[in-house]
PDB file of C-alpha atoms in Angstrom:
ATOM      1  CA  MET A   1      -8.170   9.947 -18.539  1.00 46.00           C
ATOM      2  CA  PRO A   2      -5.661  11.228 -21.121  1.00 50.00           C
ATOM      3  CA  ASN A   3      -2.012  10.342 -20.693  1.00 55.00           C
ATOM      4  CA  ILE A   4      -0.503  13.575 -19.371  1.00 57.00           C
ATOM      5  CA  GLN A   5       3.171  14.205 -18.665  1.00 70.00           C
ATOM      6  CA  PRO A   6       3.318  14.492 -14.869  1.00 76.00           C
ATOM      7  CA  LEU A   7       4.336  17.757 -13.269  1.00 82.00           C
ATOM      8  CA  ARG A   8       6.914  17.315 -10.508  1.00 88.00           C
ATOM      9  CA  ILE A   9       6.208  19.356  -7.379  1.00 91.00           C
ATOM     10  CA  LYS A  10       9.409  19.626  -5.338  1.00 93.00           C
ATOM     11  CA  THR A  11       8.253  21.717  -2.391  1.00 95.00           C
ATOM     12  CA  ILE A  12       5.068  22.271  -0.403  1.00 95.00           C
ATOM     13  CA  SER A  13       5.283  25.971  -1.307  1.00 95.00           C
ATOM     14  CA  GLU A  14       5.134  24.999  -5.007  1.00 94.00           C
ATOM     15  CA  TYR A  15       1.971  22.983  -4.383  1.00 92.00           C
ATOM     16  CA  HIS A  16       0.350  25.939  -2.587  1.00 93.00           C
ATOM     17  CA  ARG A  17       1.192  28.266  -5.516  1.00 91.00           C
ATOM     18  CA  LEU A  18      -0.092  25.747  -8.076  1.00 87.00           C
ATOM     19  CA  MET A  19      -3.435  25.426  -6.308  1.00 86.00           C
ATOM     20  CA  GLY A  20      -3.842  29.147  -5.676  1.00 87.00           C
ATOM     21  CA  LEU A  21      -3.381  28.800  -1.925  1.00 90.00           C
ATOM     22  CA  PRO A  22      -1.636  31.267   0.411  1.00 91.00           C
ATOM     23  CA  LYS A  23       2.024  30.671   1.259  1.00 93.00           C
ATOM     24  CA  PRO A  24       2.314  27.774   3.764  1.00 93.00           C
ATOM     25  CA  GLU A  25       2.871  28.659   7.409  1.00 92.00           C
ATOM     26  CA  HIS A  26       5.647  26.043   7.579  1.00 93.00           C
ATOM     27  CA  PRO A  27       7.855  25.134   4.568  1.00 93.00           C
ATOM     28  CA  LEU A  28       8.011  21.385   5.376  1.00 95.00           C
ATOM     29  CA  ILE A  29       4.511  20.529   6.625  1.00 96.00           C
ATOM     30  CA  SER A  30       1.035  21.741   5.699  1.00 96.00           C
ATOM     31  CA  VAL A  31      -2.582  20.861   6.503  1.00 96.00           C
ATOM     32  CA  ILE A  32      -5.011  22.011   3.780  1.00 93.00           C
ATOM     33  CA  ASN A  33      -8.808  22.111   3.788  1.00 92.00           C
ATOM     34  CA  PHE A  34      -9.843  20.781   0.352  1.00 86.00           C
ATOM     35  CA  GLU A  35     -12.717  23.252   0.159  1.00 85.00           C
ATOM     36  CA  SER A  36     -10.133  26.015  -0.305  1.00 85.00           C
ATOM     37  CA  ILE A  37      -9.013  24.412  -3.620  1.00 78.00           C
ATOM     38  CA  LYS A  38     -11.705  25.464  -6.124  1.00 67.00           C
ATOM     39  CA  GLN A  39     -10.160  24.864  -9.543  1.00 62.00           C
ATOM     40  CA  LEU A  40      -7.375  22.815 -11.070  1.00 63.00           C
ATOM     41  CA  PRO A  41      -4.614  24.972 -12.581  1.00 62.00           C
ATOM     42  CA  GLN A  42      -4.865  25.664 -16.349  1.00 57.00           C
ATOM     43  CA  SER A  43      -6.967  22.661 -17.428  1.00 57.00           C
ATOM     44  CA  GLU A  44      -9.538  20.033 -16.456  1.00 60.00           C
ATOM     45  CA  SER A  45      -6.823  17.372 -16.161  1.00 69.00           C
ATOM     46  CA  ILE A  46      -3.567  17.345 -14.263  1.00 74.00           C
ATOM     47  CA  SER A  47      -0.962  14.722 -13.393  1.00 78.00           C
ATOM     48  CA  LEU A  48       1.400  15.325 -10.467  1.00 82.00           C
ATOM     49  CA  VAL A  49       4.440  13.810  -8.756  1.00 87.00           C
ATOM     50  CA  PHE A  50       5.270  15.051  -5.253  1.00 91.00           C
ATOM     51  CA  ASN A  51       8.705  15.046  -3.608  1.00 93.00           C
ATOM     52  CA  PHE A  52       6.920  14.724  -0.255  1.00 95.00           C
ATOM     53  CA  TYR A  53       4.401  12.538   1.570  1.00 95.00           C
ATOM     54  CA  SER A  54       0.690  13.145   1.028  1.00 94.00           C
ATOM     55  CA  ILE A  55      -2.152  11.923   3.262  1.00 95.00           C
ATOM     56  CA  SER A  56      -5.633  12.721   1.944  1.00 90.00           C
ATOM     57  CA  LEU A  57      -9.053  12.421   3.519  1.00 91.00           C
ATOM     58  CA  LYS A  58     -11.614  13.166   0.792  1.00 83.00           C
ATOM     59  CA  ARG A  59     -15.352  13.059   0.286  1.00 76.00           C
ATOM     60  CA  ASN A  60     -17.951  14.439  -2.196  1.00 67.00           C
ATOM     61  CA  PHE A  61     -15.359  14.548  -4.978  1.00 61.00           C
ATOM     62  CA  ASN A  62     -16.744  15.532  -8.419  1.00 56.00           C
ATOM     63  CA  ALA A  63     -13.683  14.362 -10.331  1.00 59.00           C
ATOM     64  CA  ARG A  64     -11.870  11.181 -11.289  1.00 61.00           C
ATOM     65  CA  MET A  65      -8.522  10.210  -9.867  1.00 62.00           C
ATOM     66  CA  LYS A  66      -5.883   8.049 -11.441  1.00 57.00           C
ATOM     67  CA  TYR A  67      -3.238   6.577  -9.170  1.00 53.00           C
ATOM     68  CA  GLY A  68      -0.887   3.998 -10.668  1.00 50.00           C
ATOM     69  CA  GLN A  69      -2.993   2.165 -13.261  1.00 47.00           C
ATOM     70  CA  GLN A  70      -6.323   2.544 -11.425  1.00 51.00           C
ATOM     71  CA  GLU A  71      -9.049   5.129 -12.069  1.00 54.00           C
ATOM     72  CA  TYR A  72     -11.480   5.853  -9.307  1.00 51.00           C
ATOM     73  CA  ASP A  73     -14.656   7.846  -8.563  1.00 47.00           C
ATOM     74  CA  PHE A  74     -15.902   8.261  -5.020  1.00 49.00           C
ATOM     75  CA  ASP A  75     -18.244  10.282  -2.835  1.00 50.00           C
ATOM     76  CA  GLU A  76     -17.723   8.490   0.476  1.00 57.00           C
ATOM     77  CA  GLY A  77     -15.159   9.444   3.091  1.00 69.00           C
ATOM     78  CA  ILE A  78     -11.939   7.719   2.072  1.00 83.00           C
ATOM     79  CA  MET A  79      -8.271   8.064   2.888  1.00 89.00           C
ATOM     80  CA  PHE A  80      -5.278   7.351   0.757  1.00 85.00           C
ATOM     81  CA  PHE A  81      -1.562   7.757   1.201  1.00 91.00           C
ATOM     82  CA  MET A  82       1.255   8.556  -1.216  1.00 89.00           C
ATOM     83  CA  SER A  83       4.993   8.510  -0.703  1.00 89.00           C
ATOM     84  CA  PRO A  84       7.425  10.737  -2.652  1.00 90.00           C
ATOM     85  CA  GLY A  85       7.769   9.894  -6.340  1.00 85.00           C
ATOM     86  CA  GLN A  86       4.330   8.375  -6.940  1.00 82.00           C
ATOM     87  CA  VAL A  87       2.248   9.681  -9.852  1.00 77.00           C
ATOM     88  CA  PHE A  88      -1.430  10.548  -9.617  1.00 74.00           C
ATOM     89  CA  GLY A  89      -3.836  12.397 -11.889  1.00 73.00           C
ATOM     90  CA  ILE A  90      -7.102  14.299 -11.452  1.00 71.00           C
ATOM     91  CA  GLU A  91      -9.703  14.983 -14.144  1.00 69.00           C
ATOM     92  CA  VAL A  92     -12.777  17.211 -13.772  1.00 62.00           C
ATOM     93  CA  GLU A  93     -15.648  16.822 -16.245  1.00 61.00           C
ATOM     94  CA  GLY A  94     -15.820  19.798 -18.627  1.00 57.00           C
ATOM     95  CA  SER A  95     -15.115  23.195 -17.080  1.00 56.00           C
ATOM     96  CA  SER A  96     -17.046  22.598 -13.863  1.00 59.00           C
ATOM     97  CA  ALA A  97     -15.588  23.883 -10.631  1.00 62.00           C
ATOM     98  CA  LEU A  98     -13.787  21.357  -8.475  1.00 62.00           C
ATOM     99  CA  LYS A  99     -16.005  20.311  -5.575  1.00 65.00           C
ATOM    100  CA  HIS A 100     -14.633  18.303  -2.695  1.00 70.00           C
ATOM    101  CA  SER A 101     -14.371  18.386   1.049  1.00 80.00           C
ATOM    102  CA  GLY A 102     -11.902  16.861   3.440  1.00 86.00           C
ATOM    103  CA  TRP A 103      -8.322  17.443   4.483  1.00 92.00           C
ATOM    104  CA  LEU A 104      -4.855  17.053   3.014  1.00 93.00           C
ATOM    105  CA  LEU A 105      -1.662  16.648   5.042  1.00 97.00           C
ATOM    106  CA  LEU A 106       1.637  17.224   3.225  1.00 97.00           C
ATOM    107  CA  VAL A 107       4.924  16.299   4.942  1.00 97.00           C
ATOM    108  CA  HIS A 108       8.359  16.774   3.376  1.00 95.00           C
ATOM    109  CA  PRO A 109      10.896  14.021   4.264  1.00 95.00           C
ATOM    110  CA  ASP A 110      13.249  16.756   5.533  1.00 95.00           C
ATOM    111  CA  PHE A 111      10.787  17.467   8.360  1.00 95.00           C
ATOM    112  CA  MET A 112      11.434  13.950   9.707  1.00 94.00           C
ATOM    113  CA  TRP A 113      15.196  14.083   9.198  1.00 92.00           C
ATOM    114  CA  ASN A 114      17.181  12.747  12.169  1.00 90.00           C
ATOM    115  CA  THR A 115      14.044  11.326  13.854  1.00 93.00           C
ATOM    116  CA  PRO A 116      13.105   7.618  14.169  1.00 94.00           C
ATOM    117  CA  LEU A 117      10.027   8.270  11.972  1.00 95.00           C
ATOM    118  CA  ALA A 118      12.297   8.977   8.974  1.00 93.00           C
ATOM    119  CA  LYS A 119      12.939   5.209   8.861  1.00 91.00           C
ATOM    120  CA  THR A 120       9.793   3.767  10.423  1.00 94.00           C
ATOM    121  CA  ILE A 121       7.436   5.607   8.016  1.00 94.00           C
ATOM    122  CA  LYS A 122       8.559   3.079   5.385  1.00 88.00           C
ATOM    123  CA  LYS A 123       6.974   0.230   7.400  1.00 89.00           C
ATOM    124  CA  TYR A 124       3.467   1.573   6.712  1.00 91.00           C
ATOM    125  CA  GLU A 125       2.633  -0.496   3.630  1.00 86.00           C
ATOM    126  CA  TYR A 126      -0.492   1.518   2.758  1.00 89.00           C
ATOM    127  CA  PHE A 127       1.715   4.203   1.144  1.00 86.00           C
ATOM    128  CA  ASP A 128       2.084   1.705  -1.734  1.00 80.00           C
ATOM    129  CA  TYR A 129      -1.594   0.752  -2.073  1.00 81.00           C
ATOM    130  CA  SER A 130      -3.626   1.626  -5.168  1.00 74.00           C
ATOM    131  CA  VAL A 131      -6.584   4.036  -5.159  1.00 65.00           C
ATOM    132  CA  ASN A 132      -9.038   1.130  -5.368  1.00 68.00           C
ATOM    133  CA  GLU A 133      -7.481  -0.105  -2.110  1.00 80.00           C
ATOM    134  CA  ALA A 134      -8.200   3.163  -0.299  1.00 82.00           C
ATOM    135  CA  LEU A 135      -9.237   3.224   3.360  1.00 88.00           C
ATOM    136  CA  TYR A 136     -12.992   3.629   3.900  1.00 86.00           C
ATOM    137  CA  LEU A 137     -13.662   5.461   7.150  1.00 88.00           C
ATOM    138  CA  SER A 138     -16.663   5.372   9.458  1.00 86.00           C
ATOM    139  CA  GLU A 139     -17.899   8.760  10.711  1.00 86.00           C
ATOM    140  CA  LYS A 140     -16.235   8.133  14.063  1.00 91.00           C
ATOM    141  CA  GLU A 141     -12.921   7.216  12.420  1.00 92.00           C
ATOM    142  CA  GLU A 142     -13.138  10.256  10.149  1.00 90.00           C
ATOM    143  CA  THR A 143     -13.641  12.531  13.163  1.00 92.00           C
ATOM    144  CA  THR A 144     -10.579  10.961  14.841  1.00 95.00           C
ATOM    145  CA  ILE A 145      -8.336  11.521  11.804  1.00 95.00           C
ATOM    146  CA  ILE A 146      -9.544  15.087  11.197  1.00 94.00           C
ATOM    147  CA  GLY A 147      -8.912  15.888  14.864  1.00 95.00           C
ATOM    148  CA  MET A 148      -5.324  14.696  14.550  1.00 96.00           C
ATOM    149  CA  MET A 149      -4.712  16.706  11.374  1.00 96.00           C
ATOM    150  CA  GLN A 150      -6.111  19.826  13.043  1.00 96.00           C
ATOM    151  CA  ASN A 151      -3.875  19.232  16.076  1.00 96.00           C
ATOM    152  CA  ILE A 152      -0.842  19.119  13.769  1.00 96.00           C
ATOM    153  CA  GLU A 153      -1.996  22.326  12.068  1.00 95.00           C
ATOM    154  CA  GLN A 154      -2.548  24.072  15.385  1.00 94.00           C
ATOM    155  CA  GLU A 155       0.931  23.095  16.579  1.00 94.00           C
ATOM    156  CA  TYR A 156       2.856  24.456  13.569  1.00 93.00           C
ATOM    157  CA  ARG A 157       0.713  27.617  13.513  1.00 91.00           C
ATOM    158  CA  SER A 158       1.675  28.311  17.141  1.00 87.00           C
ATOM    159  CA  ASN A 159       4.964  29.897  18.118  1.00 80.00           C
ATOM    160  CA  ILE A 160       7.669  27.417  17.098  1.00 81.00           C
ATOM    161  CA  ASP A 161       9.903  26.332  19.993  1.00 86.00           C
ATOM    162  CA  LYS A 162      12.276  23.442  20.751  1.00 88.00           C
ATOM    163  CA  PHE A 163       9.320  21.104  21.480  1.00 91.00           C
ATOM    164  CA  SER A 164       7.365  21.817  18.263  1.00 90.00           C
ATOM    165  CA  GLN A 165       8.967  19.256  15.960  1.00 92.00           C
ATOM    166  CA  ASP A 166       8.862  16.437  18.530  1.00 94.00           C
ATOM    167  CA  ILE A 167       5.183  17.101  19.258  1.00 95.00           C
ATOM    168  CA  ILE A 168       4.244  17.184  15.553  1.00 95.00           C
ATOM    169  CA  ILE A 169       6.268  14.006  14.855  1.00 96.00           C
ATOM    170  CA  ALA A 170       4.474  12.257  17.748  1.00 97.00           C
ATOM    171  CA  GLN A 171       1.066  13.395  16.405  1.00 97.00           C
ATOM    172  CA  LEU A 172       1.984  12.279  12.882  1.00 97.00           C
ATOM    173  CA  GLU A 173       3.081   8.865  14.154  1.00 97.00           C
ATOM    174  CA  LEU A 174      -0.183   8.570  16.082  1.00 97.00           C
ATOM    175  CA  LEU A 175      -2.146   9.364  12.902  1.00 97.00           C
ATOM    176  CA  LEU A 176      -0.187   6.709  10.957  1.00 97.00           C
ATOM    177  CA  ASN A 177      -0.793   4.097  13.672  1.00 96.00           C
ATOM    178  CA  TYR A 178      -4.522   4.851  13.777  1.00 96.00           C
ATOM    179  CA  SER A 179      -4.618   4.535   9.974  1.00 95.00           C
ATOM    180  CA  ASP A 180      -2.892   1.149  10.307  1.00 93.00           C
ATOM    181  CA  ARG A 181      -5.527   0.102  12.869  1.00 94.00           C
ATOM    182  CA  PHE A 182      -8.375   1.217  10.587  1.00 93.00           C
ATOM    183  CA  TYR A 183      -6.887  -0.705   7.626  1.00 91.00           C
ATOM    184  CA  HIS A 184      -6.756  -3.877   9.729  1.00 88.00           C
ATOM    185  CA  ARG A 185     -10.394  -3.267  10.664  1.00 89.00           C
ATOM    186  CA  GLN A 186     -11.216  -2.901   6.954  1.00 86.00           C
ATOM    187  CA  PHE A 187      -9.480  -6.188   6.085  1.00 84.00           C
ATOM    188  CA  ILE A 188     -11.723  -7.943   8.619  1.00 81.00           C
ATOM    189  CA  THR A 189     -15.044  -6.109   8.041  1.00 78.00           C
ATOM    190  CA  ARG A 190     -14.914  -6.408   4.245  1.00 74.00           C
ATOM    191  CA  LYS A 191     -14.690 -10.177   4.548  1.00 72.00           C
ATOM    192  CA  ILE A 192     -16.712 -11.143   1.461  1.00 70.00           C
ATOM    193  CA  THR A 193     -14.400  -9.272  -0.907  1.00 72.00           C
ATOM    194  CA  ASN A 194     -11.310 -10.337   0.986  1.00 73.00           C
ATOM    195  CA  HIS A 195     -12.282 -14.003   1.056  1.00 77.00           C
ATOM    196  CA  LYS A 196     -12.829 -13.886  -2.706  1.00 83.00           C
ATOM    197  CA  ILE A 197      -9.210 -12.730  -2.988  1.00 85.00           C
ATOM    198  CA  LEU A 198      -8.110 -15.647  -0.764  1.00 86.00           C
ATOM    199  CA  ASP A 199     -10.071 -18.134  -2.902  1.00 86.00           C
ATOM    200  CA  ARG A 200      -8.604 -16.703  -6.110  1.00 89.00           C
ATOM    201  CA  LEU A 201      -5.096 -16.755  -4.601  1.00 91.00           C
ATOM    202  CA  GLU A 202      -5.520 -20.468  -3.863  1.00 89.00           C
ATOM    203  CA  ASP A 203      -6.720 -21.128  -7.444  1.00 90.00           C
ATOM    204  CA  ILE A 204      -3.864 -19.095  -8.995  1.00 91.00           C
ATOM    205  CA  LEU A 205      -1.207 -20.913  -6.956  1.00 90.00           C
ATOM    206  CA  THR A 206      -2.746 -24.330  -7.713  1.00 88.00           C
ATOM    207  CA  ASP A 207      -2.810 -23.578 -11.473  1.00 88.00           C
ATOM    208  CA  TYR A 208       0.728 -22.196 -11.367  1.00 88.00           C
ATOM    209  CA  PHE A 209       2.209 -25.238  -9.601  1.00 86.00           C
ATOM    210  CA  ASN A 210       0.264 -27.644 -11.852  1.00 84.00           C
ATOM    211  CA  SER A 211       1.683 -25.940 -14.946  1.00 81.00           C
ATOM    212  CA  ASP A 212       3.833 -28.106 -17.240  1.00 76.00           C
ATOM    213  CA  ASP A 213       6.304 -25.291 -17.883  1.00 73.00           C
ATOM    214  CA  LEU A 214       6.932 -24.441 -14.215  1.00 78.00           C
ATOM    215  CA  SER A 215      10.613 -25.354 -14.682  1.00 77.00           C
ATOM    216  CA  LYS A 216      10.902 -22.645 -17.370  1.00 81.00           C
ATOM    217  CA  LYS A 217       8.836 -19.983 -15.584  1.00 82.00           C
ATOM    218  CA  GLY A 218      10.537 -20.413 -12.214  1.00 83.00           C
ATOM    219  CA  LEU A 219       8.904 -19.830  -8.857  1.00 85.00           C
ATOM    220  CA  PRO A 220       6.017 -17.302  -8.839  1.00 88.00           C
ATOM    221  CA  THR A 221       6.931 -13.892  -7.430  1.00 91.00           C
ATOM    222  CA  VAL A 222       4.795 -11.868  -5.030  1.00 93.00           C
ATOM    223  CA  GLN A 223       4.560  -9.176  -7.763  1.00 93.00           C
ATOM    224  CA  HIS A 224       3.249 -11.717 -10.284  1.00 92.00           C
ATOM    225  CA  ILE A 225       0.618 -13.087  -7.896  1.00 93.00           C
ATOM    226  CA  ALA A 226      -0.532  -9.591  -6.846  1.00 92.00           C
ATOM    227  CA  GLY A 227      -0.694  -8.486 -10.502  1.00 90.00           C
ATOM    228  CA  THR A 228      -2.833 -11.515 -11.414  1.00 91.00           C
ATOM    229  CA  LEU A 229      -5.183 -10.653  -8.521  1.00 90.00           C
ATOM    230  CA  ASN A 230      -5.198  -6.979  -9.631  1.00 87.00           C
ATOM    231  CA  VAL A 231      -4.083  -5.689  -6.215  1.00 88.00           C
ATOM    232  CA  SER A 232      -0.820  -4.097  -5.099  1.00 88.00           C
ATOM    233  CA  PRO A 233       1.795  -6.362  -3.453  1.00 90.00           C
ATOM    234  CA  GLY A 234       1.652  -4.347  -0.213  1.00 89.00           C
ATOM    235  CA  TYR A 235      -2.146  -4.551   0.038  1.00 89.00           C
ATOM    236  CA  LEU A 236      -2.136  -8.304  -0.620  1.00 91.00           C
ATOM    237  CA  SER A 237       0.538  -8.844   2.029  1.00 89.00           C
ATOM    238  CA  GLY A 238      -1.320  -6.712   4.609  1.00 89.00           C
ATOM    239  CA  LEU A 239      -4.605  -8.486   3.868  1.00 89.00           C
ATOM    240  CA  LEU A 240      -3.094 -11.974   4.140  1.00 90.00           C
ATOM    241  CA  LYS A 241      -1.220 -11.186   7.361  1.00 89.00           C
ATOM    242  CA  THR A 242      -4.451  -9.932   8.947  1.00 86.00           C
ATOM    243  CA  LEU A 243      -6.656 -12.813   7.771  1.00 84.00           C
ATOM    244  CA  THR A 244      -4.198 -15.726   7.892  1.00 86.00           C
ATOM    245  CA  GLY A 245      -1.128 -14.546   9.835  1.00 87.00           C
ATOM    246  CA  GLN A 246       1.073 -15.308   6.810  1.00 89.00           C
ATOM    247  CA  SER A 247       2.681 -13.183   4.113  1.00 90.00           C
ATOM    248  CA  THR A 248       2.175 -13.769   0.369  1.00 92.00           C
ATOM    249  CA  GLN A 249       5.642 -15.346   0.190  1.00 92.00           C
ATOM    250  CA  GLN A 250       4.706 -17.806   2.942  1.00 91.00           C
ATOM    251  CA  HIS A 251       1.536 -18.774   1.040  1.00 91.00           C
ATOM    252  CA  ILE A 252       3.626 -19.390  -2.097  1.00 91.00           C
ATOM    253  CA  HIS A 253       6.055 -21.547  -0.100  1.00 92.00           C
ATOM    254  CA  ASP A 254       3.238 -23.538   1.531  1.00 90.00           C
ATOM    255  CA  LYS A 255       1.746 -24.361  -1.865  1.00 89.00           C
ATOM    256  CA  LEU A 256       5.215 -25.261  -3.146  1.00 90.00           C
ATOM    257  CA  ILE A 257       5.874 -27.658  -0.228  1.00 91.00           C
ATOM    258  CA  GLU A 258       2.439 -29.235  -0.757  1.00 89.00           C
ATOM    259  CA  LYS A 259       3.360 -29.917  -4.411  1.00 89.00           C
ATOM    260  CA  ALA A 260       6.838 -31.162  -3.447  1.00 90.00           C
ATOM    261  CA  LYS A 261       5.370 -33.659  -0.930  1.00 91.00           C
ATOM    262  CA  GLU A 262       3.051 -34.969  -3.639  1.00 87.00           C
ATOM    263  CA  LYS A 263       5.953 -35.534  -6.066  1.00 89.00           C
ATOM    264  CA  LEU A 264       8.147 -37.116  -3.366  1.00 90.00           C
ATOM    265  CA  SER A 265       5.415 -39.563  -2.332  1.00 86.00           C
ATOM    266  CA  VAL A 266       3.928 -40.625  -5.685  1.00 84.00           C
ATOM    267  CA  THR A 267       6.822 -40.373  -8.217  1.00 87.00           C
ATOM    268  CA  ASN A 268      10.292 -41.892  -8.544  1.00 89.00           C
ATOM    269  CA  LEU A 269      11.871 -38.582  -9.575  1.00 90.00           C
ATOM    270  CA  SER A 270      15.119 -37.705  -7.814  1.00 93.00           C
ATOM    271  CA  VAL A 271      15.194 -34.756  -5.413  1.00 92.00           C
ATOM    272  CA  SER A 272      17.173 -32.760  -7.996  1.00 92.00           C
ATOM    273  CA  GLU A 273      14.621 -33.507 -10.727  1.00 92.00           C
ATOM    274  CA  ILE A 274      11.756 -32.431  -8.443  1.00 91.00           C
ATOM    275  CA  ALA A 275      13.631 -29.243  -7.548  1.00 90.00           C
ATOM    276  CA  TYR A 276      14.049 -28.344 -11.249  1.00 89.00           C
ATOM    277  CA  GLU A 277      10.408 -29.210 -12.023  1.00 88.00           C
ATOM    278  CA  LEU A 278       9.310 -26.846  -9.235  1.00 88.00           C
ATOM    279  CA  GLY A 279      11.282 -23.954 -10.719  1.00 86.00           C
ATOM    280  CA  PHE A 280      14.444 -24.050  -8.578  1.00 88.00           C
ATOM    281  CA  GLU A 281      17.761 -23.348 -10.271  1.00 85.00           C
ATOM    282  CA  HIS A 282      19.688 -25.054  -7.454  1.00 87.00           C
ATOM    283  CA  PRO A 283      18.486 -28.281  -5.775  1.00 89.00           C
ATOM    284  CA  GLN A 284      20.246 -27.214  -2.546  1.00 92.00           C
ATOM    285  CA  SER A 285      17.892 -24.205  -2.274  1.00 92.00           C
ATOM    286  CA  PHE A 286      14.886 -26.522  -2.600  1.00 92.00           C
ATOM    287  CA  SER A 287      16.224 -28.961   0.036  1.00 93.00           C
ATOM    288  CA  LYS A 288      16.981 -26.116   2.454  1.00 93.00           C
ATOM    289  CA  LEU A 289      13.470 -24.608   2.101  1.00 92.00           C
ATOM    290  CA  PHE A 290      11.826 -28.028   2.417  1.00 92.00           C
ATOM    291  CA  LYS A 291      13.713 -28.798   5.659  1.00 93.00           C
ATOM    292  CA  THR A 292      12.956 -25.327   7.066  1.00 92.00           C
ATOM    293  CA  LYS A 293       9.238 -25.859   6.440  1.00 90.00           C
ATOM    294  CA  THR A 294       8.904 -29.532   7.440  1.00 91.00           C
ATOM    295  CA  ASN A 295      11.868 -30.203   9.800  1.00 92.00           C
ATOM    296  CA  VAL A 296      12.910 -33.141   7.580  1.00 92.00           C
ATOM    297  CA  SER A 297      14.912 -33.318   4.357  1.00 92.00           C
ATOM    298  CA  PRO A 298      13.181 -34.311   1.084  1.00 92.00           C
ATOM    299  CA  LEU A 299      14.886 -37.759   1.256  1.00 91.00           C
ATOM    300  CA  GLU A 300      13.803 -38.296   4.862  1.00 91.00           C
ATOM    301  CA  PHE A 301      10.244 -37.353   3.909  1.00 88.00           C
ATOM    302  CA  ARG A 302      10.300 -39.856   1.011  1.00 88.00           C
ATOM    303  CA  GLN A 303      11.744 -42.628   3.213  1.00 85.00           C
ATOM    304  CA  SER A 304       8.903 -42.169   5.692  1.00 82.00           C
ATOM    305  CA  PHE A 305       6.562 -43.498   2.965  1.00 67.00           C
ATOM    306  CA  ASN A 306       8.615 -46.670   2.400  1.00 63.00           C
TER     307      ASN A 306
END
């Protein structure tokens, strides 16, 4: 896909105009049937940045998508989520008409202003996942999600009253929670792929902590580990929490403590020297983490071997 300067879409009305759709019924929220979008504007390729949230349920898509650094083709029913400011691109082969079915929900942050969801929407980590980490839906799950989107559409198309926003916010939160449930189901049902990630994580951490230049590199970051595994940090964290009950950071710390115990039991290095070898700038930070994880200080652990 060519590198195209992204076009920033500030309002939902702008998106409707760009895609040749009628003016939205509500300026801050819109549910769109993908079949009503027949052609990309001006060219076969387009790159966009929204100032609003986007929740897509797509299938039978005759184009390629680029989201972050990942390109993706699909014809199954999948869902993916984007928060404001993320870049994605679409490319259709030649001059063929755009063919896709499914639904798109657009929500401007202003719609959630002064509601609890304005803050809690940030807890849904799947807004930071890559396209190759999209949510694959069963037919039953797809029907559930479409039903919720249509309920939201029906509510804002009705006569707006003092209950409208609260009802739509509640339906949106329900949709987000169901999506969270379906992602956790996916982490468990796609075990072969997920266990390969766990095995590779273990190998990466082992190699990292066995490295001779660990003191120069410092402790591995979650971003570094996720990048090496070619997944997004949020996806890796969600996967690990579901399969192991621990975050990526906790896995890094466990491997670190394992290495520290080895050095304390089989070498004569001082605690400070071990701390520096393990990538800590300050030995106190190492001692504090070690005691938090093991309930004993590094010296007490060493003395238990003598």
